[in-house]
Tab-separated table of C-alpha atoms and ligand atoms in Angstrom:
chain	number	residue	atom	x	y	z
A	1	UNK	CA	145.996	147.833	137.423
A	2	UNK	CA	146.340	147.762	141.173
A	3	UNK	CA	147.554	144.940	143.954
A	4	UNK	CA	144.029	144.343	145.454
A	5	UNK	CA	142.832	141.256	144.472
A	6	UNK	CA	141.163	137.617	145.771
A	7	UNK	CA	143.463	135.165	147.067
A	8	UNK	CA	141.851	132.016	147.469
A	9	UNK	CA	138.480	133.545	148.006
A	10	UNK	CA	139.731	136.487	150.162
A	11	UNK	CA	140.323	140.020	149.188
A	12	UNK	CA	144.487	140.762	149.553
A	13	UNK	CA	146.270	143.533	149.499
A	14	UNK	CA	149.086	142.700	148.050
A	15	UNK	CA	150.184	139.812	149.446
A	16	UNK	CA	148.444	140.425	152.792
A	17	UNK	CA	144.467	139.154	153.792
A	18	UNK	CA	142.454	142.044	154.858
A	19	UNK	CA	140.763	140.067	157.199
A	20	UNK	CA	144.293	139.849	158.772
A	21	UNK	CA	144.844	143.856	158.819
A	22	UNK	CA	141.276	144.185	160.265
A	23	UNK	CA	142.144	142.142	163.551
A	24	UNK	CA	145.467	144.186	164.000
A	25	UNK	CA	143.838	147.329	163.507
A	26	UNK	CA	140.013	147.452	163.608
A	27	UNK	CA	137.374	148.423	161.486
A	28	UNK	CA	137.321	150.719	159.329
A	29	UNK	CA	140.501	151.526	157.827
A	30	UNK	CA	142.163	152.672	155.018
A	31	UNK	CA	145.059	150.432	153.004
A	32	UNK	CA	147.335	151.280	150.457
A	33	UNK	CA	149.424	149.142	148.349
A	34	UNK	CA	153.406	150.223	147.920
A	35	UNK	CA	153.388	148.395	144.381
A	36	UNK	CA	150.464	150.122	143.269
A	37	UNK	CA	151.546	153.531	144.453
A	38	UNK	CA	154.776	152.756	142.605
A	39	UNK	CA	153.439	151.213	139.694
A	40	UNK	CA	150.779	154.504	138.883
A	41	UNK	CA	153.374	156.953	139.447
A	42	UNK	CA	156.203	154.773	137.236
A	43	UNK	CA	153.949	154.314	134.458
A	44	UNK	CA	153.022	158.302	134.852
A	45	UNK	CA	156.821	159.441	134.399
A	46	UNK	CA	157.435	156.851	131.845
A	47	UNK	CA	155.472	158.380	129.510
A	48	UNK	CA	157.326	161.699	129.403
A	49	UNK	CA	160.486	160.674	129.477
A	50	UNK	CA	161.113	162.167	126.018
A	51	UNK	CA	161.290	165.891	127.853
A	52	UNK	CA	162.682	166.795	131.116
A	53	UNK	CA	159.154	166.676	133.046
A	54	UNK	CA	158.817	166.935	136.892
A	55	UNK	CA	156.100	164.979	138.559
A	56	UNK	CA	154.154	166.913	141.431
A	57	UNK	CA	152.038	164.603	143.607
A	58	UNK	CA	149.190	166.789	144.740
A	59	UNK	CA	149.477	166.774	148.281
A	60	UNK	CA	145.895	167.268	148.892
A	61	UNK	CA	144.815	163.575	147.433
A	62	UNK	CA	146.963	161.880	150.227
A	63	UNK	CA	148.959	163.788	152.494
A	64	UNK	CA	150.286	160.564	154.460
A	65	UNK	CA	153.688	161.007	154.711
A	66	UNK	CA	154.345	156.929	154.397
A	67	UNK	CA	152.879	157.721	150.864
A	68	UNK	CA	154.890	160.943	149.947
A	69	UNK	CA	157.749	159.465	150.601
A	70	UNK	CA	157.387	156.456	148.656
A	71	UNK	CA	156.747	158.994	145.807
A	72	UNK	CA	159.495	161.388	146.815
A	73	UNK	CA	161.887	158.604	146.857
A	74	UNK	CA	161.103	157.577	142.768
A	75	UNK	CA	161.624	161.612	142.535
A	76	UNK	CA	158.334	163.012	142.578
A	77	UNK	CA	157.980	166.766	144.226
A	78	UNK	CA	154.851	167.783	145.637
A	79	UNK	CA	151.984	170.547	145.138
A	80	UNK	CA	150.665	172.052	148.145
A	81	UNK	CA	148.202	174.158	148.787
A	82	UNK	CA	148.117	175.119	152.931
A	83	UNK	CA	151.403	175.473	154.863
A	84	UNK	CA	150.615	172.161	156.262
A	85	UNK	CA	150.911	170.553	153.147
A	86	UNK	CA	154.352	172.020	152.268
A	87	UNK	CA	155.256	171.071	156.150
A	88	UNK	CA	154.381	167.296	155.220
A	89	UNK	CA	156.161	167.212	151.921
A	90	UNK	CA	159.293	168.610	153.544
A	91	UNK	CA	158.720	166.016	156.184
A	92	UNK	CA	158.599	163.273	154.152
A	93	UNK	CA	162.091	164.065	152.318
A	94	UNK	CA	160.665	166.088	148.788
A	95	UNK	CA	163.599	168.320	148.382
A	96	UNK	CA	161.904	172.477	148.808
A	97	UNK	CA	163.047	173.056	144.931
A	98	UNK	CA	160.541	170.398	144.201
A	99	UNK	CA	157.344	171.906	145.998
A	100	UNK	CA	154.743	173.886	143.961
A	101	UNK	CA	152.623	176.018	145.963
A	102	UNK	CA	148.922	176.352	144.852
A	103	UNK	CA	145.940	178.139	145.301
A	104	UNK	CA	143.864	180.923	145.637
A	105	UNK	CA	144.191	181.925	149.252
A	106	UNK	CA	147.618	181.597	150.203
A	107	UNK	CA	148.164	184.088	153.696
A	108	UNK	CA	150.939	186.064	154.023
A	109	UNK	CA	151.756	183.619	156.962
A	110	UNK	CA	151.910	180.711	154.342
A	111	UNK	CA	153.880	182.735	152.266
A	112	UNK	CA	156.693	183.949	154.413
A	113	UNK	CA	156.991	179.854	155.374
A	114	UNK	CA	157.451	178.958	151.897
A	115	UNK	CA	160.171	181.544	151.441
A	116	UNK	CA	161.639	180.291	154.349
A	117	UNK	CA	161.316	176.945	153.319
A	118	UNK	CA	162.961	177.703	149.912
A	119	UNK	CA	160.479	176.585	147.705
A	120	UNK	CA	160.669	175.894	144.373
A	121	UNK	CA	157.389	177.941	142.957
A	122	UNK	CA	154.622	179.686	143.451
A	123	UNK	CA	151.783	179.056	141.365
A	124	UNK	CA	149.638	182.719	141.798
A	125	UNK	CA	146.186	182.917	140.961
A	126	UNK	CA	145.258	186.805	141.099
A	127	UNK	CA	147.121	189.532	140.178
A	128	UNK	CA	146.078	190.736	144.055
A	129	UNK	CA	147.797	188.208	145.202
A	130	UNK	CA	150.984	189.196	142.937
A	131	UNK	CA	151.484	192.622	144.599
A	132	UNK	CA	151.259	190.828	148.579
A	133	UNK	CA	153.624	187.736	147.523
A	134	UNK	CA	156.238	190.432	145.987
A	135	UNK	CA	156.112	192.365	149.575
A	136	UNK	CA	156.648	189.232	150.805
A	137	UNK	CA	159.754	188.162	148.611
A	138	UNK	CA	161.093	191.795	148.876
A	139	UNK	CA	160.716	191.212	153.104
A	140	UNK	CA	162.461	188.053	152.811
A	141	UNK	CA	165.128	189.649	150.752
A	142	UNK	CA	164.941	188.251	147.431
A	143	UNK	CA	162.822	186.958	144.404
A	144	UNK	CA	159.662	184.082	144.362
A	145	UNK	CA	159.477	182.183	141.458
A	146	UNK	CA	156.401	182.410	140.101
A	147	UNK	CA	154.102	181.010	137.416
A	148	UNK	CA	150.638	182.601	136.754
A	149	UNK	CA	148.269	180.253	136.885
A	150	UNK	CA	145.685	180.771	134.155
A	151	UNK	CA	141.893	180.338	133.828
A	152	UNK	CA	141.666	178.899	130.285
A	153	UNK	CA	137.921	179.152	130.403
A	154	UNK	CA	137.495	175.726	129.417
A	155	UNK	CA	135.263	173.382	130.713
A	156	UNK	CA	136.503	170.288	131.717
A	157	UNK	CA	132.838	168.429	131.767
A	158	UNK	CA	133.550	166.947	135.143
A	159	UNK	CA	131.520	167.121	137.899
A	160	UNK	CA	130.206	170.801	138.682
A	161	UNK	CA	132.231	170.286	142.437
A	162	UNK	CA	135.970	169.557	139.953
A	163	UNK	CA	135.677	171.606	137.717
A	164	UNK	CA	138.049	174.349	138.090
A	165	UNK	CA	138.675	176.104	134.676
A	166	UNK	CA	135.272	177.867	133.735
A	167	UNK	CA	135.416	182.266	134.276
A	168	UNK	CA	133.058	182.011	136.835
A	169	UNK	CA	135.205	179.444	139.146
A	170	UNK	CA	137.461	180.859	141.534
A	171	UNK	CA	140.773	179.902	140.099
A	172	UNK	CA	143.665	181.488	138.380
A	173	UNK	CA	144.271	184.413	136.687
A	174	UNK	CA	141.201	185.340	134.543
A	175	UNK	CA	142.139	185.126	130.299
A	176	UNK	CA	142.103	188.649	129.773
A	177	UNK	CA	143.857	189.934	132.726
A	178	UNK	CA	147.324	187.715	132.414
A	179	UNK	CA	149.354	189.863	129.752
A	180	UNK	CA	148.270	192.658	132.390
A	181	UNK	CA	149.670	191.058	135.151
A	182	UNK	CA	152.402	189.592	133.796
A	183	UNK	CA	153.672	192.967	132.680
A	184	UNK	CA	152.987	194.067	135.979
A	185	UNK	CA	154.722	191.279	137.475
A	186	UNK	CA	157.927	192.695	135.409
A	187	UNK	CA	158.149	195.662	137.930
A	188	UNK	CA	157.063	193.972	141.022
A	189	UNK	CA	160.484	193.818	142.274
A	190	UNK	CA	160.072	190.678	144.250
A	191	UNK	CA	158.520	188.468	141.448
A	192	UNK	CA	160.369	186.597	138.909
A	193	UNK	CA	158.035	185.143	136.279
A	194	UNK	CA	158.992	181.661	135.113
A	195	UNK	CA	156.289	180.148	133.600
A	196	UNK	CA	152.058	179.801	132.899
A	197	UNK	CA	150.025	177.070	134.463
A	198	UNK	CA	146.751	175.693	134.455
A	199	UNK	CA	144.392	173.370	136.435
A	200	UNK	CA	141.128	173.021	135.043
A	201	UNK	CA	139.517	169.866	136.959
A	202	UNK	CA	139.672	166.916	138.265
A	203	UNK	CA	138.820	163.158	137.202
A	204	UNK	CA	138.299	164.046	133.393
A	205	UNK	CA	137.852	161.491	131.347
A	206	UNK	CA	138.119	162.870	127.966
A	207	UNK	CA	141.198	164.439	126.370
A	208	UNK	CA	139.218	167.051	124.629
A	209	UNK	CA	138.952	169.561	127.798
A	210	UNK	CA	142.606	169.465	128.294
A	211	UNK	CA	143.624	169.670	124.324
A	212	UNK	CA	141.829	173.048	124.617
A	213	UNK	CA	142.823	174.162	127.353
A	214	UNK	CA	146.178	173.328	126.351
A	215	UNK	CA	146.199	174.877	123.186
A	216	UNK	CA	145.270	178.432	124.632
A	217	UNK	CA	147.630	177.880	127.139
A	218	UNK	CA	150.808	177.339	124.138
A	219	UNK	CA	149.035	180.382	122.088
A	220	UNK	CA	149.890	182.319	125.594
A	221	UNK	CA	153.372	180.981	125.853
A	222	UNK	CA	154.190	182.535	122.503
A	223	UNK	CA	152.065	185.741	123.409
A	224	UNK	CA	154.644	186.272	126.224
A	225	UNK	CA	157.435	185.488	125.362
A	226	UNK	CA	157.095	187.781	122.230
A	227	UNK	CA	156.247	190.449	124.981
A	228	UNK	CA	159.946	189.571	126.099
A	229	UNK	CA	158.785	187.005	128.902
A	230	UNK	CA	160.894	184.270	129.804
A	231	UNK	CA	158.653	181.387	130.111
A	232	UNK	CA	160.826	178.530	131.066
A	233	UNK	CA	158.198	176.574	132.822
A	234	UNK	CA	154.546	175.091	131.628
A	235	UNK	CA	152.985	173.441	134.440
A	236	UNK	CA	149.684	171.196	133.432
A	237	UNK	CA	148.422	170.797	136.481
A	238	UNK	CA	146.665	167.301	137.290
A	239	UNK	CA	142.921	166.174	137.098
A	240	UNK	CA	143.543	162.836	134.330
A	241	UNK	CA	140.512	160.746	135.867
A	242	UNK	CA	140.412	156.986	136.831
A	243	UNK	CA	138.008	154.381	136.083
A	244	UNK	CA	136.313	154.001	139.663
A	245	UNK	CA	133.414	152.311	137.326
A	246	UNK	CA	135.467	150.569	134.513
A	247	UNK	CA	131.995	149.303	133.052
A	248	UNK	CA	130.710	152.962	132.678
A	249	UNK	CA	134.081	155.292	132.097
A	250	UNK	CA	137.156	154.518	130.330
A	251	UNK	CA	139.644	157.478	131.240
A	252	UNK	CA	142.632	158.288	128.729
A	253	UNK	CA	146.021	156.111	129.487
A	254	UNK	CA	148.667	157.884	130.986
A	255	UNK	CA	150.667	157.293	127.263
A	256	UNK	CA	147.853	158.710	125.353
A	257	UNK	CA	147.420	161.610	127.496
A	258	UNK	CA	151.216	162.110	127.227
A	259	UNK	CA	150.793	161.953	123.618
A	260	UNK	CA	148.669	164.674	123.914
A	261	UNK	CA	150.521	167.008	125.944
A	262	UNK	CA	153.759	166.734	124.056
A	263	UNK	CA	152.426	167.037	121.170
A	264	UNK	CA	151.218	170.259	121.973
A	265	UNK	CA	153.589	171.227	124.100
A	266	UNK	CA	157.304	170.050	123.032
A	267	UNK	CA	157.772	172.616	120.416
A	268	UNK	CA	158.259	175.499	123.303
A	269	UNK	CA	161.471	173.746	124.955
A	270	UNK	CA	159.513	174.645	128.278
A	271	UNK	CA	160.544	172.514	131.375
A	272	UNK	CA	156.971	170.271	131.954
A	273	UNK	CA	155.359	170.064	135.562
A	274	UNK	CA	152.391	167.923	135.939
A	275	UNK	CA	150.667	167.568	139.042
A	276	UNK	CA	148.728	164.160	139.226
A	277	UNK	CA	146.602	163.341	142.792
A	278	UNK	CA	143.656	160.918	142.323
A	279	UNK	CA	146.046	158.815	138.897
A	280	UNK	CA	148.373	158.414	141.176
A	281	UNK	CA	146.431	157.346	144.302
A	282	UNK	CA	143.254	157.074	143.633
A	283	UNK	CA	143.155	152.975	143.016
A	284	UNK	CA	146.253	152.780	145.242
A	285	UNK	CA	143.856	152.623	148.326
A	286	UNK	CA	140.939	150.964	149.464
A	287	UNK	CA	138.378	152.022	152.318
A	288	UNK	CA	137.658	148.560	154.580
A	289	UNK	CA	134.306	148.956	156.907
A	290	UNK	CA	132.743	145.868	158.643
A	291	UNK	CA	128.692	145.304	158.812
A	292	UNK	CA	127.219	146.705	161.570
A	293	UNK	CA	123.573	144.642	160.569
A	294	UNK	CA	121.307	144.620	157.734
A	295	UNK	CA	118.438	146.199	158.115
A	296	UNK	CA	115.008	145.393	156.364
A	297	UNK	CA	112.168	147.345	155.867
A	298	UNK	CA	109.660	146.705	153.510
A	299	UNK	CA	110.942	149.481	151.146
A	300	UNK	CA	114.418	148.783	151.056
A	301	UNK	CA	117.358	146.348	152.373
A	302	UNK	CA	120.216	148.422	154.077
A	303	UNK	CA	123.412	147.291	154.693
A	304	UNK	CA	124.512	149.298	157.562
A	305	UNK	CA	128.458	149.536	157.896
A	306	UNK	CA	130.881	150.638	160.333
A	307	UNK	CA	132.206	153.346	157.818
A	308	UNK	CA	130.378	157.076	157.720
A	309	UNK	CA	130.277	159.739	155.244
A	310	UNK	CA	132.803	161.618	157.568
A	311	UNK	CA	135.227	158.646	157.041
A	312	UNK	CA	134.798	158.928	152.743
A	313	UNK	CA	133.019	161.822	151.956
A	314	UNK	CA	133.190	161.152	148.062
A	315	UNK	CA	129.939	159.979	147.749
A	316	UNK	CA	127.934	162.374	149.568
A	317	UNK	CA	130.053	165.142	148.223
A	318	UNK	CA	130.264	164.773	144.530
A	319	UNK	CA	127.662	161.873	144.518
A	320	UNK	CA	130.788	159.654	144.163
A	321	UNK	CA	130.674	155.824	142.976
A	322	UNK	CA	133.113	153.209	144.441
A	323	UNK	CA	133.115	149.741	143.899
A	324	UNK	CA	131.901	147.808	146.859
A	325	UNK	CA	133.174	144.427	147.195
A	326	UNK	CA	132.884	141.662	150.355
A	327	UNK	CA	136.128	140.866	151.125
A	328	UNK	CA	135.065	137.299	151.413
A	329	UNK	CA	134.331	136.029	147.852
A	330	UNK	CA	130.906	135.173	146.950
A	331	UNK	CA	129.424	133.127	144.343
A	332	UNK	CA	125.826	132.584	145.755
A	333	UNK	CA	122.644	134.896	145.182
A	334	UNK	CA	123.083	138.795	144.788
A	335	UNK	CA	120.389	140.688	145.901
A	336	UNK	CA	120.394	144.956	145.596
A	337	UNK	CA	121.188	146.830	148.931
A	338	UNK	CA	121.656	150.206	149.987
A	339	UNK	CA	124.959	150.312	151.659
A	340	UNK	CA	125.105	153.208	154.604
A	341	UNK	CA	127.337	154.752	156.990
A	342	UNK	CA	126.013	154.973	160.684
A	343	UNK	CA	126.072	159.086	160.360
A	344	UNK	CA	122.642	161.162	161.110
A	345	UNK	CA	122.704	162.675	157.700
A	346	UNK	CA	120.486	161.129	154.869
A	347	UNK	CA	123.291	161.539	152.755
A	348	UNK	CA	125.515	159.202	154.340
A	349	UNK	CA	125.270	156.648	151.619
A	350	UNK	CA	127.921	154.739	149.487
A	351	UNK	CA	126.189	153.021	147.488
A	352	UNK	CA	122.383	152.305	146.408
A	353	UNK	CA	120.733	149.081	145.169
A	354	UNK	CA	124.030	147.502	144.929
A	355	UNK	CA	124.601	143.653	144.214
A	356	UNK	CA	125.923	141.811	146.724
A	357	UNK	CA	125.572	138.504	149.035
A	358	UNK	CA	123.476	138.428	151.965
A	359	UNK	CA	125.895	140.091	154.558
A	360	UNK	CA	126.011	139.091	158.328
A	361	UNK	CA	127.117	140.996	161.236
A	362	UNK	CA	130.929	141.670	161.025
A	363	UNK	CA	131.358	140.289	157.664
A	364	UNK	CA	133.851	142.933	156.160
A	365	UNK	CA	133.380	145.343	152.652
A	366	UNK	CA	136.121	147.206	151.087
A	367	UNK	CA	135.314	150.197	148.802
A	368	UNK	CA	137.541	150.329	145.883
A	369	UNK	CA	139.441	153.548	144.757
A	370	UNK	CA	139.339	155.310	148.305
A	371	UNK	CA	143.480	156.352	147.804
A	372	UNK	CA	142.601	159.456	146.941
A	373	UNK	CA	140.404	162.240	148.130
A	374	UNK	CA	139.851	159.569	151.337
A	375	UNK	CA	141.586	159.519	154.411
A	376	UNK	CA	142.837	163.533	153.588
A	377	UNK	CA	139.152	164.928	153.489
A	378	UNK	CA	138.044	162.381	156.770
A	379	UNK	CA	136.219	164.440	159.159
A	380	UNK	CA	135.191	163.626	162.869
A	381	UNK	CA	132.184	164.481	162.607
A	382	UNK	CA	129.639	162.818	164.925
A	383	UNK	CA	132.734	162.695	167.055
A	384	UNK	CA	133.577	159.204	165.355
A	385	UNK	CA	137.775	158.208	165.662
A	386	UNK	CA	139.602	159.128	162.694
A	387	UNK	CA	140.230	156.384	161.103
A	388	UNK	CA	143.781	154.486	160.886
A	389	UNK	CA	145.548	154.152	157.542
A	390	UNK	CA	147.619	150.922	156.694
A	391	UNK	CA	149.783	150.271	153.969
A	392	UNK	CA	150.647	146.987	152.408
A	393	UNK	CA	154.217	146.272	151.121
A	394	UNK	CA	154.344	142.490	149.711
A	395	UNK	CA	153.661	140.289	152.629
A	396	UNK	CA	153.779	142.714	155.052
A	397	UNK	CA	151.812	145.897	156.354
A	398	UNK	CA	152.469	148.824	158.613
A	399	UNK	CA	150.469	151.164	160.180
A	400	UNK	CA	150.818	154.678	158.738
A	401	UNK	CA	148.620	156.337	160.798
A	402	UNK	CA	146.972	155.097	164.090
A	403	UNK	CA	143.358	155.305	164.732
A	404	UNK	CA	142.955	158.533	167.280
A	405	UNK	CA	142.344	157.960	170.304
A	406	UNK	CA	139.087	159.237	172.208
A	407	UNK	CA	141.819	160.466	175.055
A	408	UNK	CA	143.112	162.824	171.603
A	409	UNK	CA	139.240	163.809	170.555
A	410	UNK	CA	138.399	165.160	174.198
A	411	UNK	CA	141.883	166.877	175.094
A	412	UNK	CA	141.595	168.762	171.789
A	413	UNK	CA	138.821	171.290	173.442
A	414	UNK	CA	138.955	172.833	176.529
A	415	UNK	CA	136.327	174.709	179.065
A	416	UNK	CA	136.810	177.999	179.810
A	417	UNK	CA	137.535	179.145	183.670
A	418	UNK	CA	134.180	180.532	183.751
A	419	UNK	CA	132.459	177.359	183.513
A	420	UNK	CA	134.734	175.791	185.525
B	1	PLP	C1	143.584	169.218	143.030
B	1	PLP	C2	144.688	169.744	142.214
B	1	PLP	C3	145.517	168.880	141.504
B	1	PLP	C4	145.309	167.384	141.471
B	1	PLP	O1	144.150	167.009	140.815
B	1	PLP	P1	143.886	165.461	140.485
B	1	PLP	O2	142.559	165.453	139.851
B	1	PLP	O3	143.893	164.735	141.781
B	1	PLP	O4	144.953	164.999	139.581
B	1	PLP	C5	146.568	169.414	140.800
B	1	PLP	N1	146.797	170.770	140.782
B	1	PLP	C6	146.017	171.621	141.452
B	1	PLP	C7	146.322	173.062	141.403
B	1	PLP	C8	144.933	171.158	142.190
B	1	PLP	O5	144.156	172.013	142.835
């Protein structure tokens, strides 16, 4: 359920017309809805509540820090995975004993800031990475916590681009290696092993992939801690999908999945982390572009928009659907259009032979489910503005991030004296 819906015959969010936001702000722009945000990441704890579980937004699906915050404040930590996403957590008031750092390529730069910043865990992928993080530790003069992040070989039947679990992708620790590098981890001296993780996609929409994955993950548990491992910790990772096309896929609820996991899990007495991005976001923000023109040929109608691949790159990435709706309500004749960004690349397209009214110049279109994986992977590419990001709270809305400026695009390079 989210807080976008027609008032009167005009798309709201929450309480506010986007046809409002779009004079204050311009075309296009991103908007969020507080509620929505809330609502996702509410119904997300609720259904652990029966074991003490920590919630860790994934950074990376929205990094806005009007958005962490409004999670950090209902108590949700954050995983990172760059410096700058543990900067933006800490900005936006997670507490550092909250903040999971990810991912494969971590510097030793990153790391020594994380130490710094008094994380709460590392989540290593490699048992290379193991021996530099301990260095690291040692330098800093004491212990990381660590998990090893495991590659369950499972595959989570996602999109080839998500999926993150199979032996060939690049992440975690492969199966066979871990009881090797946890042992190894025992005389690192600046590692402390507290736990196993695993991440093995995103937007799955069947509880299957995880149930196995799971599964190998508690056999491991036991594995380890009869090698005399403490294993306090089982982090989940994220990746429970959401129904950008309710008609087609119907993703697990939040209390089913739950079911799942404790199920599975609850036996070990671990402490739970999960680490939700697109559940919590995803339908927590839309993407609002206004028509450019529509263009006819005798091939095809286009619907040419004021939004560009570099603005949502979902679709052209991971051949991404979103719900395109005129913000203005229509209830005359639908005719299919290919909607398209004004980008040179042929794959700057959000949506072919689409149903919708006959649009005019400046009429406005908001693609559904843009809260996450949106605004955080917006490029300037073409050298078009990044786009600003609004978020809606009741009747009222506040600019979370302005649109740049083309002052900001051109002072960002700079000639050298020899051209001059
Ligand atoms: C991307 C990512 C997540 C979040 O995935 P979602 O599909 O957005 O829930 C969680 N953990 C790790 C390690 C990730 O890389």
């Amino acid at each position: 359920m989210d807080h976008f819906t027609y008032q009167d015959g005009i798309l709201h969010a929450e309480h506010v017309p986007l046809p409002e936001i779009a004079a204050s702000v311009g075309t296009p722009f991103y908007c969020y809805s507080a509620a929505t945000l809330t609502r996702h990441y509410q119904v997300f704890a609720e259904a652990f509540r029966e074991i003490p579980t920590l919630i860790c937004f994934a950074v990376k699906a929205n990094g806005n820090l009007a958005v962490l915050r409004t999670l950090a404040r209902l108590g949700a930590g954050a995983d990172t995975v760059s410096e700058g996403e543990i900067r933006k957590a800490l900005a936006a008031g997670v507490p550092p004993q909250k903040i999971v750092f990810s991912g494969v390529g971590k510097t030793r730069g990153e790391m020594r800031f994380a130490l710094k910043s008094g994380i709460g865990q590392f989540n290593v992928e490699s048992p290379e990475e193991l021996e530099i993080l301990s260095e690291e530790a040692v330098a800093h003069g004491g212990k990381a916590r660590v998990t090893i992040r495991v590659n369950p070989d499972v595959d989570a039947g996602s999109h080839d681009k998500i999926s993150t679990g199979r032996k060939t992708d690049k992440f975690g620790v492969a199966w066979e290696s871990v009881l090797p590098s946890s042992a190894r981890a025992r005389v690192l001296p600046g590692i402390r092993i507290v736990g196993v993780t695993c991440h093995i996609g995103s937007q799955l929409t069947k509880l299957e992939p995880f149930r196995a994955a799971f599964a190998r993950i508690v056999h491991l548990v036991k594995e380890l801690r009869a090698g005399g491992h403490t294993i306090e910790v089982l982090d989940l990772g994220g990746g429970l999908g959401i129904p950008y096309d309710s008609a087609k896929e119907i993703p697990p609820l939040p209390a089913d999945y739950a079911r799942m996991v404790l199920d599975q899990v609850q036996h070990l007495g671990c402490k739970l982390m999960l680490e939700p991005g697109r559940l919590i976001a995803g339908n927590a923000g839309i993407l609002v572009a206004r028509v450019v023109l529509t263009k006819r040929t005798p091939h095809r109608t286009f619907v040419i928009v004021d939004a560009g691949m570099n603005d949502l790159m979902r679709p052209s990435l991971y051949d991404a659907w979103h719900e395109i709706l005129p913000v203005k309500e229509a209830n005359g004749d639908a005719s299919p259009v290919d909607v398209v960004g004004p980008v040179c690349e042929t794959a700057d397209v959000f949506g072919k032979q689409r149903l919708l009214p006959a649009m005019q110049p400046g009429d406005l279109l908001a693609f559904r489910s843009c809260g996450a994986y949106g605004a955080s992977m917006a490029s300037t590419y073409n050298a078009r503005l990044l786009v600003p990001e609004v978020m809606a709270h009741g009747d009222a809305f506040h600019i979370i991030r302005a649109r740049q400026s083309y002052e900001a695009m051109l002072a960002s390079d700079s000639i050298p004296s020899w051209l001059e």
